[in-house]
PDB file of C-alpha atoms in Angstrom:
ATOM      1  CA  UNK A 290     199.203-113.342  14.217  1.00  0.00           C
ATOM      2  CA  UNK A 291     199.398-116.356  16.712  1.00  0.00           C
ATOM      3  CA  UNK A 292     198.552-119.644  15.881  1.00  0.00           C
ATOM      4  CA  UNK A 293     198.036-121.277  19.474  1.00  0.00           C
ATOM      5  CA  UNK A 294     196.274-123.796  20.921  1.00  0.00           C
ATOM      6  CA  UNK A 295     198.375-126.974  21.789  1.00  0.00           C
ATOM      7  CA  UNK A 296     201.559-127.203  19.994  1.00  0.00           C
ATOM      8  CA  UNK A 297     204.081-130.561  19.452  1.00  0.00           C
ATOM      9  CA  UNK A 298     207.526-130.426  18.691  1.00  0.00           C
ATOM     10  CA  UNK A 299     207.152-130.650  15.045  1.00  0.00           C
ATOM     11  CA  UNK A 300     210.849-132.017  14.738  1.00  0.00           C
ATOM     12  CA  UNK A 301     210.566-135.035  17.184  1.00  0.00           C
ATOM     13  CA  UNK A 302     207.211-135.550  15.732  1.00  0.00           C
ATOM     14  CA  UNK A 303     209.332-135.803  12.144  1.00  0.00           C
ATOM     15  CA  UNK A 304     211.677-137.947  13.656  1.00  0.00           C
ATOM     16  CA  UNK A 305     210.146-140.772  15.199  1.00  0.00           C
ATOM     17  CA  UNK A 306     207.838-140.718  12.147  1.00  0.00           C
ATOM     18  CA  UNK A 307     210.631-141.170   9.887  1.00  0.00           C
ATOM     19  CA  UNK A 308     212.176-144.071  11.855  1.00  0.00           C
ATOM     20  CA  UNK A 309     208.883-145.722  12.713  1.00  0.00           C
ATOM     21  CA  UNK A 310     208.495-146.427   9.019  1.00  0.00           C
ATOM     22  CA  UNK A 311     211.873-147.038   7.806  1.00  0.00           C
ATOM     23  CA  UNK A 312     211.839-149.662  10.790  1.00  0.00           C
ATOM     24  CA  UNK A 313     215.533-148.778  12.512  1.00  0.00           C
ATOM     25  CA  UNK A 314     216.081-151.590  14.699  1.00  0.00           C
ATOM     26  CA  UNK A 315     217.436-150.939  18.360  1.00  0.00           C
ATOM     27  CA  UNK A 316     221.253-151.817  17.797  1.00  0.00           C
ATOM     28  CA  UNK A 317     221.682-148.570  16.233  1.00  0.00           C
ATOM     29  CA  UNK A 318     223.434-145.709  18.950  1.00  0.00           C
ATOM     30  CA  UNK A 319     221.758-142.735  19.975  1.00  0.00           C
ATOM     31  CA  UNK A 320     223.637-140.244  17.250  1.00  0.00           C
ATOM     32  CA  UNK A 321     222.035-142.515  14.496  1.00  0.00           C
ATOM     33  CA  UNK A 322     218.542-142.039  16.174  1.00  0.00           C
ATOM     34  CA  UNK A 323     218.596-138.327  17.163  1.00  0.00           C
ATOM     35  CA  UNK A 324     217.039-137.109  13.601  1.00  0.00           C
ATOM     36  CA  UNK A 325     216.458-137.924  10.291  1.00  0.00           C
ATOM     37  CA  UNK A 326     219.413-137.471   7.401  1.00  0.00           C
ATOM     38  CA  UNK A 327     218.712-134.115   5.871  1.00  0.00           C
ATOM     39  CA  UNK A 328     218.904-135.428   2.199  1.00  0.00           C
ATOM     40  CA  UNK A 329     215.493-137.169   3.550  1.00  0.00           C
ATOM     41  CA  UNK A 330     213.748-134.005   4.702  1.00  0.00           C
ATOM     42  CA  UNK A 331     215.034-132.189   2.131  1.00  0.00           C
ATOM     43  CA  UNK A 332     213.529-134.178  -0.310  1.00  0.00           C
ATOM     44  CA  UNK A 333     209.684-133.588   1.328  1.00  0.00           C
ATOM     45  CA  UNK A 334     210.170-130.061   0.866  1.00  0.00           C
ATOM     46  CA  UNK A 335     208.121-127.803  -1.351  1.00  0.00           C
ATOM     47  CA  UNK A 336     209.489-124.598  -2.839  1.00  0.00           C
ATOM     48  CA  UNK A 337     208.029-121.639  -3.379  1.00  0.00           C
ATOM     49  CA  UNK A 338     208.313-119.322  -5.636  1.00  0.00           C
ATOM     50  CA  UNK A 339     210.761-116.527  -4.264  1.00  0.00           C
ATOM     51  CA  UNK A 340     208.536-113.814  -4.807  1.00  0.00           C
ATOM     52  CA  UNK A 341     205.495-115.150  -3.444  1.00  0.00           C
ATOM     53  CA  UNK A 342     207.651-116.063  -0.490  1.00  0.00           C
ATOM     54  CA  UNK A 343     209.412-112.692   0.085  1.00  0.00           C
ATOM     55  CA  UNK A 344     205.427-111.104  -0.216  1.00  0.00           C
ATOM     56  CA  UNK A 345     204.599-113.530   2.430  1.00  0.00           C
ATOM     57  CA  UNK A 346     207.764-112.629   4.448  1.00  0.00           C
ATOM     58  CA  UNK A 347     206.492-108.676   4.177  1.00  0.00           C
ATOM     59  CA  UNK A 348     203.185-109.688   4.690  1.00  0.00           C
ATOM     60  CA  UNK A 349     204.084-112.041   8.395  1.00  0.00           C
ATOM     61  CA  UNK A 350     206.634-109.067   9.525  1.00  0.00           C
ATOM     62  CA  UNK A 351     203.641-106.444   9.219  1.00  0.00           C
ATOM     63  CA  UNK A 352     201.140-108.453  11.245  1.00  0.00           C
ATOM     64  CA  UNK A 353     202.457-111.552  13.130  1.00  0.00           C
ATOM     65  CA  UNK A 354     206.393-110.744  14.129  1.00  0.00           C
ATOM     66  CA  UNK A 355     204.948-108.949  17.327  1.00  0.00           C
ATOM     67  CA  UNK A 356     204.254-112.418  18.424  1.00  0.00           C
ATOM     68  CA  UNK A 357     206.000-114.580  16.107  1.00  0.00           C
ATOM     69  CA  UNK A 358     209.046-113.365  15.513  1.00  0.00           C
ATOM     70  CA  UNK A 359     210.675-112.302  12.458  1.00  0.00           C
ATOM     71  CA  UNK A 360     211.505-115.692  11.341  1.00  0.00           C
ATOM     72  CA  UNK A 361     208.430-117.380  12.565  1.00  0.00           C
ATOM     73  CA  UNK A 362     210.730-119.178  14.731  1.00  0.00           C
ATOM     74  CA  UNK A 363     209.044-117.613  18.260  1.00  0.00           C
ATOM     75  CA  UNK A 364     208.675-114.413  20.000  1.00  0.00           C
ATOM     76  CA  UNK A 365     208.272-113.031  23.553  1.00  0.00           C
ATOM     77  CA  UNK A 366     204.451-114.010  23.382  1.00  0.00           C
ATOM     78  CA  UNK A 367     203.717-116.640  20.199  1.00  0.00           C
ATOM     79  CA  UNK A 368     204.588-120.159  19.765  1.00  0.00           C
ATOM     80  CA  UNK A 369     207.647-121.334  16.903  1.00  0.00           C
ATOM     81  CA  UNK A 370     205.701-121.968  14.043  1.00  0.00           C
ATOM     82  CA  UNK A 371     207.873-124.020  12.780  1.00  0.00           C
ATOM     83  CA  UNK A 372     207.598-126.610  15.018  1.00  0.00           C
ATOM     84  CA  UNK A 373     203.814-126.068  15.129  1.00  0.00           C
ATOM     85  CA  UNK A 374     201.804-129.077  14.094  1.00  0.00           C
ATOM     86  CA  UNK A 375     198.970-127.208  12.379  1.00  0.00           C
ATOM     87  CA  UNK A 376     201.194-125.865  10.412  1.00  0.00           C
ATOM     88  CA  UNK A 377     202.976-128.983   9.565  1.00  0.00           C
ATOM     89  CA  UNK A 378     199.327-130.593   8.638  1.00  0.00           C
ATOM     90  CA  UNK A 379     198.655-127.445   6.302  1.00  0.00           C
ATOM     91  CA  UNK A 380     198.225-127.626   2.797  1.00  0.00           C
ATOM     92  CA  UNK A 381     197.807-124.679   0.825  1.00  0.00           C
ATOM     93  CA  UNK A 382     196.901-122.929   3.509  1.00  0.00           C
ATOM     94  CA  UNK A 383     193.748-124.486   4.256  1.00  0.00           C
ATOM     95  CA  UNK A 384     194.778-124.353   8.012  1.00  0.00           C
ATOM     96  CA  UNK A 385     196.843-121.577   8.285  1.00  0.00           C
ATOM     97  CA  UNK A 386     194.105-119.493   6.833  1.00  0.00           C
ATOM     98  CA  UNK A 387     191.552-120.582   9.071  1.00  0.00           C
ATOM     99  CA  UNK A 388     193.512-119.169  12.055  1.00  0.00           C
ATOM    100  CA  UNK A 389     194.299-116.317  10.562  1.00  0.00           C
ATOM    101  CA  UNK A 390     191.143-114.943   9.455  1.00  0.00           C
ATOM    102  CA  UNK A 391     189.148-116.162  13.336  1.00  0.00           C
ATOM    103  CA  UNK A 392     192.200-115.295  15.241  1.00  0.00           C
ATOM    104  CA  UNK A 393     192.083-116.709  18.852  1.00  0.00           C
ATOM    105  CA  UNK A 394     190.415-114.548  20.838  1.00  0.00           C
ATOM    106  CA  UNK A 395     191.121-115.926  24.026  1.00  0.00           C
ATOM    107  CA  UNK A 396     195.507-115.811  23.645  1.00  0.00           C
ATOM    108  CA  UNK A 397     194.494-112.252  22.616  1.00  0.00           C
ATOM    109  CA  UNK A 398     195.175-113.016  19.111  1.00  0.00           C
ATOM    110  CA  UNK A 399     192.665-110.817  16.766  1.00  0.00           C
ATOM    111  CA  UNK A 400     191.494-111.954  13.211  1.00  0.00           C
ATOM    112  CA  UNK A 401     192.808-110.616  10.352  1.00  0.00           C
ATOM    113  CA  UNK A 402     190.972-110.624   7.180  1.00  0.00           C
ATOM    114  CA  UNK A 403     192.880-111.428   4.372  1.00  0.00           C
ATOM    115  CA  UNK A 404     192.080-112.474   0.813  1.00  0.00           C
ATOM    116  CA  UNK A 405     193.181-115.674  -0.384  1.00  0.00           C
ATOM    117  CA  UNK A 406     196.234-114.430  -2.196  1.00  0.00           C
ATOM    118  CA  UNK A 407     197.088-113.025   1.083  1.00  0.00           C
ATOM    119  CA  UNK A 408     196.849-116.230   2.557  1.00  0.00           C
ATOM    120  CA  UNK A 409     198.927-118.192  -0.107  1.00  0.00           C
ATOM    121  CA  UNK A 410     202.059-115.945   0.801  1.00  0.00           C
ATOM    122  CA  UNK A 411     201.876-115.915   4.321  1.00  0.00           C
ATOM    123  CA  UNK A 412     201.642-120.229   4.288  1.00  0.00           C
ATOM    124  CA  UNK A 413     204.482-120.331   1.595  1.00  0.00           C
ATOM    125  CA  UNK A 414     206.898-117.928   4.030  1.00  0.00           C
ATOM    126  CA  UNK A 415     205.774-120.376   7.075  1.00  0.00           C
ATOM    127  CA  UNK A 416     206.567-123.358   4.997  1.00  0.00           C
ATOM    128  CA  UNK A 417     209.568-122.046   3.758  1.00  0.00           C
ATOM    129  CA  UNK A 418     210.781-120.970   7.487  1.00  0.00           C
ATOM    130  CA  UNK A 419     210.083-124.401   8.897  1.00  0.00           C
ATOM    131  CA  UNK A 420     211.744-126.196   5.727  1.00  0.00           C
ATOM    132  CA  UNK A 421     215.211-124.324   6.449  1.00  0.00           C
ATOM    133  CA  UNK A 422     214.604-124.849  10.461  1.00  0.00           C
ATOM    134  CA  UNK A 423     214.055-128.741   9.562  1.00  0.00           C
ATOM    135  CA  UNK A 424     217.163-128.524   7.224  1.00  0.00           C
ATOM    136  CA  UNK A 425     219.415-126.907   9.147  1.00  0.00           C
ATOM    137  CA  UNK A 426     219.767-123.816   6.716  1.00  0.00           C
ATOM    138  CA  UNK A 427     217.581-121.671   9.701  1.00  0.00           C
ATOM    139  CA  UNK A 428     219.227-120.089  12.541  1.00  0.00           C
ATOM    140  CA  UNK A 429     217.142-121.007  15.928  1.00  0.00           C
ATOM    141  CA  UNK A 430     217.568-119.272  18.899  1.00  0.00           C
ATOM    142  CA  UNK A 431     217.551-121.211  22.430  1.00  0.00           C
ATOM    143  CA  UNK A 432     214.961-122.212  23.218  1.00  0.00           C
ATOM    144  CA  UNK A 433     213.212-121.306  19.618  1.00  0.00           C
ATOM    145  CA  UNK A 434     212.019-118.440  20.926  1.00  0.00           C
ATOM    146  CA  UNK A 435     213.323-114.536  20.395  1.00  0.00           C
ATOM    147  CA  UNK A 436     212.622-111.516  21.676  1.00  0.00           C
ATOM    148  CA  UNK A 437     210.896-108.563  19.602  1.00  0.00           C
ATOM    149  CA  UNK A 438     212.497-105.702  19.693  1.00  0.00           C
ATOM    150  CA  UNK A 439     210.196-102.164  20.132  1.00  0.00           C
ATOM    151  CA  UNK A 440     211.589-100.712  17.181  1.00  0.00           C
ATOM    152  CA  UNK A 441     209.422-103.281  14.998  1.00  0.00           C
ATOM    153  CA  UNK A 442     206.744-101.699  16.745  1.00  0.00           C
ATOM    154  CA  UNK A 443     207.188 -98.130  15.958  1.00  0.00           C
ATOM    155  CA  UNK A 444     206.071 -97.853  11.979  1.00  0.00           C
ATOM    156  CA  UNK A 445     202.995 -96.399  12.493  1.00  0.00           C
ATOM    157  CA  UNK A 446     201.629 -92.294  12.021  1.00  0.00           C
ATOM    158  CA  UNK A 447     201.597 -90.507  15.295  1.00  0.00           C
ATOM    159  CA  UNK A 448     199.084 -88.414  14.677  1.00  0.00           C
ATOM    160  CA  UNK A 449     197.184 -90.400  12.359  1.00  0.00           C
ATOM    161  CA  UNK A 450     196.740 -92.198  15.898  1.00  0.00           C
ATOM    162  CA  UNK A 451     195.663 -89.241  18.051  1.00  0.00           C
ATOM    163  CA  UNK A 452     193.064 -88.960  15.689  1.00  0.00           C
ATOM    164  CA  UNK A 453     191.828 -92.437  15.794  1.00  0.00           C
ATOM    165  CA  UNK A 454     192.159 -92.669  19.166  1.00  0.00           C
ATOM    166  CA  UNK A 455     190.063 -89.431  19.773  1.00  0.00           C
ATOM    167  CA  UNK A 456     187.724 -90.330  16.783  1.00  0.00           C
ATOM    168  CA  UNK A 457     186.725 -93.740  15.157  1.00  0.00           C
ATOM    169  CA  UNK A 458     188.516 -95.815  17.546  1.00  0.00           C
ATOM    170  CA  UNK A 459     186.438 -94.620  20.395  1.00  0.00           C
ATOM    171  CA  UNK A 460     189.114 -94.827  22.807  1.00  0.00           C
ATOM    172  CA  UNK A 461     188.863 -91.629  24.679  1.00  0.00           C
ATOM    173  CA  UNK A 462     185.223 -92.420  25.709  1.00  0.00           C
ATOM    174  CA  UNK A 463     187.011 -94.642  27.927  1.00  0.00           C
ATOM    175  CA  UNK A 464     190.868 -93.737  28.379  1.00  0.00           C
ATOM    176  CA  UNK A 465     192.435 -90.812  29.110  1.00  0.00           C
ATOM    177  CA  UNK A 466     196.544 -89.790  27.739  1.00  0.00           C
ATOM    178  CA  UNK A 467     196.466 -87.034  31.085  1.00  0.00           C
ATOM    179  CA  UNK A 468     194.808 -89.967  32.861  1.00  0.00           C
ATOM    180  CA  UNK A 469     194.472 -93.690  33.649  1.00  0.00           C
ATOM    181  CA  UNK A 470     197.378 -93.556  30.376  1.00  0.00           C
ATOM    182  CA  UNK A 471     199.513 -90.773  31.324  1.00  0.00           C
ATOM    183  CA  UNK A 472     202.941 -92.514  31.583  1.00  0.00           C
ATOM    184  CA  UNK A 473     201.742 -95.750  30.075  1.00  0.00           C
ATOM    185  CA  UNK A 474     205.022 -96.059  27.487  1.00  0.00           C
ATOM    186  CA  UNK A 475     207.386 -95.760  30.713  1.00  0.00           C
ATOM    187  CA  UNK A 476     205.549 -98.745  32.527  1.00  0.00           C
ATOM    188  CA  UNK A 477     204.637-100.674  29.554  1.00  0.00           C
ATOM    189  CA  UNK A 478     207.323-101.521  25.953  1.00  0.00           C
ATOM    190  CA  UNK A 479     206.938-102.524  22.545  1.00  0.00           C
ATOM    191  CA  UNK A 480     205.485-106.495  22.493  1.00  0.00           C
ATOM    192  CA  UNK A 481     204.173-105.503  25.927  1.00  0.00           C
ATOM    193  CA  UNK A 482     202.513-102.245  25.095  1.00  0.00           C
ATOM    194  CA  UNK A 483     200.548-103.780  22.100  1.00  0.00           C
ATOM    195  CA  UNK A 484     199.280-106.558  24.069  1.00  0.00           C
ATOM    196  CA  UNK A 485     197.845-104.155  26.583  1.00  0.00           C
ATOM    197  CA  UNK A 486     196.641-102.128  23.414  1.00  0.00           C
ATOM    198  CA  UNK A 487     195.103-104.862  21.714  1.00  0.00           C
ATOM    199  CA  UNK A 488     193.986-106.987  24.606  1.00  0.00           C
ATOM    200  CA  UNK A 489     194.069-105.891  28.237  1.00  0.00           C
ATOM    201  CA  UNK A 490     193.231-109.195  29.885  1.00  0.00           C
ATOM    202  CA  UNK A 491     193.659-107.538  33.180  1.00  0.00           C
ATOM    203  CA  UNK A 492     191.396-104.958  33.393  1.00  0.00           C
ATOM    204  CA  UNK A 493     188.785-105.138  36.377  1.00  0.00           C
ATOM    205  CA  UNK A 494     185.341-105.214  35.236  1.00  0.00           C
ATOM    206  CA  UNK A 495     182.226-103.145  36.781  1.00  0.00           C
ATOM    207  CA  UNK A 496     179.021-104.768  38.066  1.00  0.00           C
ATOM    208  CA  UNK A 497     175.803-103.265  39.072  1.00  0.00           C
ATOM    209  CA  UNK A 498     173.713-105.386  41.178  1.00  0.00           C
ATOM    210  CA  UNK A 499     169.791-104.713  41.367  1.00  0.00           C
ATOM    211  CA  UNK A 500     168.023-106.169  44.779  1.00  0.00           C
ATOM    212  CA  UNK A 501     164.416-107.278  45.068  1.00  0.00           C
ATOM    213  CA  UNK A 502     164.091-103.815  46.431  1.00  0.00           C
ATOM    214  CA  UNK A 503     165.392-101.671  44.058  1.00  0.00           C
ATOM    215  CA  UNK A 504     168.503-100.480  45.599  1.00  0.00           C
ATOM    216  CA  UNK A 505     171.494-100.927  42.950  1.00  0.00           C
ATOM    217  CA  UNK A 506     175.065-101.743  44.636  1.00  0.00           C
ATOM    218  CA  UNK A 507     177.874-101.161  42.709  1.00  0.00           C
ATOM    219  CA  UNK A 508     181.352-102.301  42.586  1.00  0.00           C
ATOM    220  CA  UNK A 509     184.550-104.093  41.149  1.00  0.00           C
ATOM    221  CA  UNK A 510     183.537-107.483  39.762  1.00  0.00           C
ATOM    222  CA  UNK A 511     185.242-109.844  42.225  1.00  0.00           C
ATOM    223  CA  UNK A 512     183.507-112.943  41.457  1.00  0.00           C
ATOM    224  CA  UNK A 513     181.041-114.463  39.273  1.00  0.00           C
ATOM    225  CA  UNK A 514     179.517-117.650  38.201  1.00  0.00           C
ATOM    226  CA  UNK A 515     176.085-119.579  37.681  1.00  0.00           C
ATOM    227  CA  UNK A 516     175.003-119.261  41.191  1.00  0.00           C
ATOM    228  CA  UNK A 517     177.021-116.338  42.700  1.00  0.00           C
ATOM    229  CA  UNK A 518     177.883-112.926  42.197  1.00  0.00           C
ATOM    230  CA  UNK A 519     180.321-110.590  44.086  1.00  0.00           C
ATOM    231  CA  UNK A 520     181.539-107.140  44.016  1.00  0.00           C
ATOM    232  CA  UNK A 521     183.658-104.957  46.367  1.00  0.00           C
ATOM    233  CA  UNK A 522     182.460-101.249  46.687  1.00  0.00           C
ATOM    234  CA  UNK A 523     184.127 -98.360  46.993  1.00  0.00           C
ATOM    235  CA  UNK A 524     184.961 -98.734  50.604  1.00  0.00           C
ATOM    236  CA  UNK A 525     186.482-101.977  49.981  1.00  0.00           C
ATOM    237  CA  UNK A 526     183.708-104.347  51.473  1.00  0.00           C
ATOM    238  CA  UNK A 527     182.747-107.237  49.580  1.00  0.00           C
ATOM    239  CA  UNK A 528     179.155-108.151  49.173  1.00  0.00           C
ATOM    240  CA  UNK A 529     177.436-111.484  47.319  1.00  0.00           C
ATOM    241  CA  UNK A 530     174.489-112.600  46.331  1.00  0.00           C
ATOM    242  CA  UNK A 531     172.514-115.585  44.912  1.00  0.00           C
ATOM    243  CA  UNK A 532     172.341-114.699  41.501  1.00  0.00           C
ATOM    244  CA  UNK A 533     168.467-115.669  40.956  1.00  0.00           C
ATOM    245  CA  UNK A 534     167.552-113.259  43.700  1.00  0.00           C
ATOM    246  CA  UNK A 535     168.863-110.280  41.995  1.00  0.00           C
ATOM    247  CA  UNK A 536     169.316-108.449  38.676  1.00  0.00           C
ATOM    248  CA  UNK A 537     172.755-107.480  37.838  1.00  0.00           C
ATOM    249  CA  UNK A 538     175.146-106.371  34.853  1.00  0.00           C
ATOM    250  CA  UNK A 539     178.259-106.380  33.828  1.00  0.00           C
ATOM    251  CA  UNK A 540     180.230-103.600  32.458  1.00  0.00           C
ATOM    252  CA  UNK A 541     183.996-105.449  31.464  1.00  0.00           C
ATOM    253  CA  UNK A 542     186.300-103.231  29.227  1.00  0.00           C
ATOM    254  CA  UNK A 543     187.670-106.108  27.624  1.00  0.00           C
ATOM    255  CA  UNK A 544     184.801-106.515  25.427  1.00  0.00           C
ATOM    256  CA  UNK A 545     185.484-102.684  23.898  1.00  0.00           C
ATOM    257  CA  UNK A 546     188.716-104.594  22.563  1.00  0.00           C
ATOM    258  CA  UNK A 547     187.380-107.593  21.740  1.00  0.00           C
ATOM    259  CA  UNK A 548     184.558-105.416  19.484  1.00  0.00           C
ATOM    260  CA  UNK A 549     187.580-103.495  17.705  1.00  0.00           C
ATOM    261  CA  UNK A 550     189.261-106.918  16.334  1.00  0.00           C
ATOM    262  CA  UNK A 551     186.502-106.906  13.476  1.00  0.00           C
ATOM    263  CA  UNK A 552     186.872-103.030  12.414  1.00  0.00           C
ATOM    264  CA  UNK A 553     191.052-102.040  13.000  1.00  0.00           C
ATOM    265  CA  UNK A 554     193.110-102.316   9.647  1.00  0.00           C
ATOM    266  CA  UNK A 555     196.527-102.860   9.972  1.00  0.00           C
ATOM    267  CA  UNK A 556     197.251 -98.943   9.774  1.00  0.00           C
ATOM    268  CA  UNK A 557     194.749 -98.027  12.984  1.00  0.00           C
ATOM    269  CA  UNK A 558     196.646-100.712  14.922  1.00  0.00           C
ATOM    270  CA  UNK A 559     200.147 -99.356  13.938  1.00  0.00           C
ATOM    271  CA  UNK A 560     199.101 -95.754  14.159  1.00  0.00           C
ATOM    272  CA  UNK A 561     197.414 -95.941  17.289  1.00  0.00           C
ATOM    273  CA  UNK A 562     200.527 -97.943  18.533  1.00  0.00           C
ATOM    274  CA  UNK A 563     203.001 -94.930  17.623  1.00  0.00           C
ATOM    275  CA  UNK A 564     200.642 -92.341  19.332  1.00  0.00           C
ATOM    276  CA  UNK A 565     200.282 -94.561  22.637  1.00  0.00           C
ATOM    277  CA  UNK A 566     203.804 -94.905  22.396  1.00  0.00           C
ATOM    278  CA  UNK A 567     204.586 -91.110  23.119  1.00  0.00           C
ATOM    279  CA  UNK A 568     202.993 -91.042  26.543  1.00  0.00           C
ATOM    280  CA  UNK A 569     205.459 -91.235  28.827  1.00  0.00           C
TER     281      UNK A 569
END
């Protein structure tokens, strides 16, 4: 899970909103204004109870530490969520849960669709992690971010993912493992791997383009917008054209992906991660 979009600092934002309205006047040194006393955060804290939070904890570790972290606190790929200022405007969950369940498509973050129980322990482990990060009970990295290591990758069935990969996932209408993904684990790791998996954001897109007189060109789609299309054929010439003189469509592999984020449970995204993990 990734909650992106444009993130604050949620501890300056804490700080100078704490000072603002106690009114600290400018003779006080630097030290006195770096952040607030912790008795004072403390005190805007909300507990949870421990075993909603430690479901919650399970719950994040299964489905958002690939990006998140462990501790919420950053990975290689998804913003510290506890300095994330949807997170610090959530209540509930109202937020958190809106994120979670329309992912963001676009940072290559798929929905997840989880019932509202679901919901209420992932927000109470979120809130919890930022209330010991603003405390001082947390342990932050440098930076706030860490690194995910590939064994929190590998809990999925190895064959259960040959199978879905050669059956209801559909991927071996389009993919190979003796072809364009023989090797694949030895170029691409763990957080690396699953992004490719679940997202490739790179992958060239096909175009057919139809002239006025029939003839269909096709190619690698190297440009395209209101007015213009362009491809490059196989001999590596590129050709354009004014896109109301001509029929054309697009065939972009991306959208394959894209169509899976509605139908993979968390158990066809870990399996088929364990199977793509053994070609190497």
């Amino acid at each position: 899970m990734s909650l992106h979009g444009t993130y604050l600092r949620l501890g300056v934002l804490l700080t100078f909103g704490y000072f603002f309205g106690q009114g600290i006047s400018a003779a006080q040194t630097p030290a006195d204004k770096a952040q607030p006393p912790k008795t004072a955060r403390a005190a805007a804290a909300k507990s949870y109870p421990p075993e909603l939070v430690q479901k919650g904890k399970t719950q994040f570790q299964q489905d958002c530490s690939f990006c998140h972290g462990r501790d919420a606190q950053g990975g290689e790929s998804g913003p510290d969520l506890t300095r994330s200022k949807l997170v610090a405007a959530d209540v509930k969950g109202e937020k958190i849960g809106v994120v979670v369940r329309t992912g963001r498509l676009e940072k290559g973050m798929p929905p997840f669709d989880r019932t509202d129980d679901q919901i209420a322990a992932l927000a109470a482990f979120i809130h919890t992690q930022c209330d010991n990060a603003m405390s001082g009970t947390g342990i932050r990295g440098v930076g706030g971010r860490k690194g995910v290591d590939p064994s929190d990758l590998q809990t999925g069935n190895v064959e259960a993912g040959k199978q879905y990969f050669n059956g209801a996932g559909g991927c071996a209408t389009c993919h190979s493992p003796t072809g364009d993904l023989a090797g694949i684990a030895s170029r691409l790791q763990g957080l690396e791997l699953e992004e490719q998996m679940l997202y490739p954001r790179h992958a060239k897109s096909k175009v057919a383009v139809t002239l006025a007189s029939g003839e269909v060109i096709s190619g690698t789609l190297a440009y395209l917008d209101e007015f213009t299309v362009g491809l490059v054929d196989s001999s590596g010439s590129y050709h354009s054209w004014r896109t109301k003189d001509v029929q054309y469509k697009v065939d972009a592999p991306v959208n394959a992906h894209v169509d899976l984020f509605s139908k993979y449970t968390d158990d066809d995204i870990h399996n088929l991660m364990a199977y793509l993990q053994t070609l190497r």
